[in-house]
PDB file of C-alpha atoms in Angstrom:
ATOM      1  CA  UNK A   1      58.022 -51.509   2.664  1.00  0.00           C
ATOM      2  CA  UNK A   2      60.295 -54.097   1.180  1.00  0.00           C
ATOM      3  CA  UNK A   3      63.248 -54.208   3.390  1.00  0.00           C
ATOM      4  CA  UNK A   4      65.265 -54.283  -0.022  1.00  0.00           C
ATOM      5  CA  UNK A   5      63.543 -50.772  -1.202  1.00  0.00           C
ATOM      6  CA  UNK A   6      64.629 -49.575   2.589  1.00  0.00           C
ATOM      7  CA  UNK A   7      68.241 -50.708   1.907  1.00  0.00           C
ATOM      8  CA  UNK A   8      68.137 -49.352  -1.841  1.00  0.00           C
ATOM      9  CA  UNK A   9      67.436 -45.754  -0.358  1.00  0.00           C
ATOM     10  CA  UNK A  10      67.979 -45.568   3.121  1.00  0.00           C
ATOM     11  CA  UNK A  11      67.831 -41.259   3.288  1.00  0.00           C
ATOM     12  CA  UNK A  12      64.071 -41.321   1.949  1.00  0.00           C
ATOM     13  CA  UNK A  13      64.566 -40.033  -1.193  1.00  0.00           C
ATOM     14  CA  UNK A  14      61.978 -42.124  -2.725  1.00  0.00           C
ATOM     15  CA  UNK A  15      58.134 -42.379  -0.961  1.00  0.00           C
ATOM     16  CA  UNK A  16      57.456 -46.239  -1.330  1.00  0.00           C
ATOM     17  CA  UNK A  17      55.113 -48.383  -3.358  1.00  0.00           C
ATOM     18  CA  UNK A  18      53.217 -49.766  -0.376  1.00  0.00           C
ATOM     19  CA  UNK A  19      53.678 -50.121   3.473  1.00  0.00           C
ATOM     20  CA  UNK A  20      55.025 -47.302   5.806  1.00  0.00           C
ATOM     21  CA  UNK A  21      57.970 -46.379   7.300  1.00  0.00           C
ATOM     22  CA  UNK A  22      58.768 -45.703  10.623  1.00  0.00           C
ATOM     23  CA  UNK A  23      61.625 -43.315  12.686  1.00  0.00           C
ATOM     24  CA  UNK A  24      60.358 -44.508  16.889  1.00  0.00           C
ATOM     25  CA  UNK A  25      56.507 -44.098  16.510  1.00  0.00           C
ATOM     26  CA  UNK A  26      56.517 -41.418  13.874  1.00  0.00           C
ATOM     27  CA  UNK A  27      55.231 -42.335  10.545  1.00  0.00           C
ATOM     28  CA  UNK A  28      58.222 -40.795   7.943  1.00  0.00           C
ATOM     29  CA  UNK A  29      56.138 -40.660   4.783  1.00  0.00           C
ATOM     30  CA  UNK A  30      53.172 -39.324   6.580  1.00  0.00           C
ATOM     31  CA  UNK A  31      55.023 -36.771   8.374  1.00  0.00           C
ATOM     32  CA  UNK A  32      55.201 -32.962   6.963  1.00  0.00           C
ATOM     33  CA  UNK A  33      58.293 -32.097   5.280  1.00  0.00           C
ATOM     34  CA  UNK A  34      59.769 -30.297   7.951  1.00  0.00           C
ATOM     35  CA  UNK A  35      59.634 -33.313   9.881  1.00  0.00           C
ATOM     36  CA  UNK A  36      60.988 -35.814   7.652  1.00  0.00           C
ATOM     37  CA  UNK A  37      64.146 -33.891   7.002  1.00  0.00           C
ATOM     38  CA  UNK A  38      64.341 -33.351  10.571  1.00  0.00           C
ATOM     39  CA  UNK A  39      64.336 -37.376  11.128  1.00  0.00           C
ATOM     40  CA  UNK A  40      66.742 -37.784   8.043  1.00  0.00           C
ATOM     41  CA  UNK A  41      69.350 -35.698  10.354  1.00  0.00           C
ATOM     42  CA  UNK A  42      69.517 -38.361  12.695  1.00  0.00           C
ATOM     43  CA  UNK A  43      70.459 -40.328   9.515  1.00  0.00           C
ATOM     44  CA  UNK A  44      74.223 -40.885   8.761  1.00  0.00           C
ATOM     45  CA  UNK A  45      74.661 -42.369   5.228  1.00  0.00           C
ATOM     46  CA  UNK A  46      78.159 -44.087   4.368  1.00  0.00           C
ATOM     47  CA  UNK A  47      78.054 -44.363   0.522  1.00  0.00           C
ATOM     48  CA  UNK A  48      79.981 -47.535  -1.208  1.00  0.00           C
ATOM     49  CA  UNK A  49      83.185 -44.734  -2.663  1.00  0.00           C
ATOM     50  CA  UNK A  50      83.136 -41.996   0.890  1.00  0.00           C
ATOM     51  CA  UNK A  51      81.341 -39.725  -1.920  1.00  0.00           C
ATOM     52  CA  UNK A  52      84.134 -37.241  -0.874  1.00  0.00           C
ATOM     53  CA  UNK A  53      83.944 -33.730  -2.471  1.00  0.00           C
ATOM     54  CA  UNK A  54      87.206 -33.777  -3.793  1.00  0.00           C
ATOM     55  CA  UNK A  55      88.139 -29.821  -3.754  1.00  0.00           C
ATOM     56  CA  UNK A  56      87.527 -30.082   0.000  1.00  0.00           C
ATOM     57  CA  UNK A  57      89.743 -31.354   2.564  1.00  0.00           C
ATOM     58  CA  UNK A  58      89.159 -33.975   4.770  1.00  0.00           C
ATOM     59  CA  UNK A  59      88.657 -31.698   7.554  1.00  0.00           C
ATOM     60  CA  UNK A  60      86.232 -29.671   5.502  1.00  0.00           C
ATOM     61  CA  UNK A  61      83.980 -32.804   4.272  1.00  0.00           C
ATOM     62  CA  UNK A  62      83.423 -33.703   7.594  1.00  0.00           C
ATOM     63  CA  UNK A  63      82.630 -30.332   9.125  1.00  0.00           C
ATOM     64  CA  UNK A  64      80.155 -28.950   6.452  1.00  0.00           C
ATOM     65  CA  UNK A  65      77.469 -30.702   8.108  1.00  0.00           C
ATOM     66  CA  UNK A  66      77.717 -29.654  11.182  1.00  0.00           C
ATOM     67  CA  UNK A  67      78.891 -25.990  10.009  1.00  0.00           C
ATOM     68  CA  UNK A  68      75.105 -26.467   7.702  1.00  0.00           C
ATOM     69  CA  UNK A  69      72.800 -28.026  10.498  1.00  0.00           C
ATOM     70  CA  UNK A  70      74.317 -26.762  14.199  1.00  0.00           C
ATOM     71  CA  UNK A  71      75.152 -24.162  15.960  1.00  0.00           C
ATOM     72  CA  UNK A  72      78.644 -25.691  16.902  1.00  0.00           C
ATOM     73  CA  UNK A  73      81.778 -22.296  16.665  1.00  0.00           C
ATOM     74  CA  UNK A  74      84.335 -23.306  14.553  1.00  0.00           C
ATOM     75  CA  UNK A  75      86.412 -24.364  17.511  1.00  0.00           C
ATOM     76  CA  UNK A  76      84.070 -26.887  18.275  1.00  0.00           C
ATOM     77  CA  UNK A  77      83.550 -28.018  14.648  1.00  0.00           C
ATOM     78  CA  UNK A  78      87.158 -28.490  14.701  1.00  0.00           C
ATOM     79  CA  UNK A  79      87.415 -30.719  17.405  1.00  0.00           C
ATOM     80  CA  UNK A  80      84.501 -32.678  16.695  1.00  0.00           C
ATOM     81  CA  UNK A  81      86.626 -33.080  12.982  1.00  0.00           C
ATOM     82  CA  UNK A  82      89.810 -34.344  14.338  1.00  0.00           C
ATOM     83  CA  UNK A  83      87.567 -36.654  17.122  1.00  0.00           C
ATOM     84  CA  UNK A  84      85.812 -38.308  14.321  1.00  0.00           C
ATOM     85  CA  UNK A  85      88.608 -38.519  11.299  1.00  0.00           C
ATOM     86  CA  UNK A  86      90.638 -40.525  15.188  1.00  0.00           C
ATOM     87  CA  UNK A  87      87.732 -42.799  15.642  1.00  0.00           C
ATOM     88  CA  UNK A  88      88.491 -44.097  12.038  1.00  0.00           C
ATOM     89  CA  UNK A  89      92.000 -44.308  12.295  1.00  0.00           C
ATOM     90  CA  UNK A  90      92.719 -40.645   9.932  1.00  0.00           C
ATOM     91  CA  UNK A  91      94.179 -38.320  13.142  1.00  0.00           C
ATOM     92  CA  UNK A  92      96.278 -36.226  11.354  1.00  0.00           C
ATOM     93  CA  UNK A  93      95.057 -36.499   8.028  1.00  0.00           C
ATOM     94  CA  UNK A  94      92.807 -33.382   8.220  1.00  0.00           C
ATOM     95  CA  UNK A  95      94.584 -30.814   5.471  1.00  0.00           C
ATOM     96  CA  UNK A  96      94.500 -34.102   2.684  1.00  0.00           C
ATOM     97  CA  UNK A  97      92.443 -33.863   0.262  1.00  0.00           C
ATOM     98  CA  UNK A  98      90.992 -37.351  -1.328  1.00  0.00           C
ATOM     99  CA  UNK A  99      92.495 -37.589  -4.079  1.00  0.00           C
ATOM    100  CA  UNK A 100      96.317 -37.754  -1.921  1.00  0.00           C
ATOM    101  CA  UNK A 101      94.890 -40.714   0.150  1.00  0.00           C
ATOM    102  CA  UNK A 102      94.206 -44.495  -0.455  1.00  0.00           C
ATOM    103  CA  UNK A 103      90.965 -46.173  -1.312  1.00  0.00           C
ATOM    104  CA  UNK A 104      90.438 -47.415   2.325  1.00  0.00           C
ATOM    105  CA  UNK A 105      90.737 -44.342   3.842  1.00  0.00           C
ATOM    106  CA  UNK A 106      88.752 -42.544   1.502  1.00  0.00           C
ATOM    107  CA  UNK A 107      85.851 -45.080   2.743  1.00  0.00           C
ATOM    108  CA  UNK A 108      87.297 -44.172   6.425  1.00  0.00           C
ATOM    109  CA  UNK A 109      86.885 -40.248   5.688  1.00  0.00           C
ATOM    110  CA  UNK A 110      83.513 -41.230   4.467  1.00  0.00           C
ATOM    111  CA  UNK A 111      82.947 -43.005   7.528  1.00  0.00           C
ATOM    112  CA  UNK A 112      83.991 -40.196   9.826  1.00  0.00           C
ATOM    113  CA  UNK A 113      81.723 -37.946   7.752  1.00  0.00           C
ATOM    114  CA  UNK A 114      78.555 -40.370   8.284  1.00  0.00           C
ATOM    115  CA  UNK A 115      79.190 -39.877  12.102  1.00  0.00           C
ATOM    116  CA  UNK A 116      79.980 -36.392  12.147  1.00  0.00           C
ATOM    117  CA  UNK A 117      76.063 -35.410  13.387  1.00  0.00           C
ATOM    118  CA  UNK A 118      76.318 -38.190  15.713  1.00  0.00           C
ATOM    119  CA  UNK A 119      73.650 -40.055  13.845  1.00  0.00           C
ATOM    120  CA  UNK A 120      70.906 -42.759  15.569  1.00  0.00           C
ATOM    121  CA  UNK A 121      70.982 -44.817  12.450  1.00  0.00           C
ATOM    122  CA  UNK A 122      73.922 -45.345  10.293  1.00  0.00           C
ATOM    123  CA  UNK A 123      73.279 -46.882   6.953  1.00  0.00           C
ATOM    124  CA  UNK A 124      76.280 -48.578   4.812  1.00  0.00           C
ATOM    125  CA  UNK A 125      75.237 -48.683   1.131  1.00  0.00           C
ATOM    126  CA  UNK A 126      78.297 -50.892   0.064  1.00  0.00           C
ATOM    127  CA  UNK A 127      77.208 -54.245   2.398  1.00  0.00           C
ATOM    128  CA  UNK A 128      81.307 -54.221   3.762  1.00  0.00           C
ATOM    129  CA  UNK A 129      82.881 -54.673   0.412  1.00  0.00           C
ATOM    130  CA  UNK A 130      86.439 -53.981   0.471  1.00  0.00           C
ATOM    131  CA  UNK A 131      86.008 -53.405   4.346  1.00  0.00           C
ATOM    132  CA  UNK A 132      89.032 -54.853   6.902  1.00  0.00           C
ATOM    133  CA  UNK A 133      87.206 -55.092  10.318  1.00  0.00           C
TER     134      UNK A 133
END
């Protein structure tokens, strides 16, 4: 696989042209279905804009993965929400929604999302652009 293809869709939404792709010694494209979106859980994606839903609060964006894929209660969920939004600088910003925050901390939220599953690979689709590190 062309490492640009790999960078182009980094969540495996498109089989590739030639080559394979591996997640540790397991082959993703010649895995069953159930185990490729299995793998693409360990995935945390960071898209160029958050990709906020923007009738959902920060805290909400962040926990509807976990609320989808674990088992967490909503205590838990809750704290992993405020850990994550404090890891990216956002503690306290959990009732916002994105449209009454800036730019940067829409991509922040985004981040915090992209983390929330405590992810073994995150990919950043927007190559740092506009980021202050």
């Amino acid at each position: 696989m062309r490492e640009e293809h790999a960078l182009e869709d980094p969540g495996g939404a498109q089989n590739p042209f030639q080559g394979q792709v591996f997640y540790g010694d397991t082959d993703f494209w010649g895995s069953e279905p159930d185990a490729r979106e299995r793998i693409q859980r360990r995935f945390g994606i960071l898209y160029q804009s958050g990709a906020l839903w923007s009738s959902m609060t920060l805290a909400e964006n962040i926990a509807l993965p976990l609320e989808q894929y674990t088992e967490l209660s909503p205590r838990q969920i809750r704290e992993v929400v405020s850990l994550k939004l404090a890891l990216v600088g956002l503690a306290g910003f959990e009732d916002f929604y994105p449209s009454e925050i800036s730019g940067g901390m829409k991509k922040r939220a985004g981040l915090a999302r992209a983390m929330a599953m405590d992810p073994d690979i995150l990919f950043l689709t927007s190559r740092r652009r506009g980021w202050t590190l």
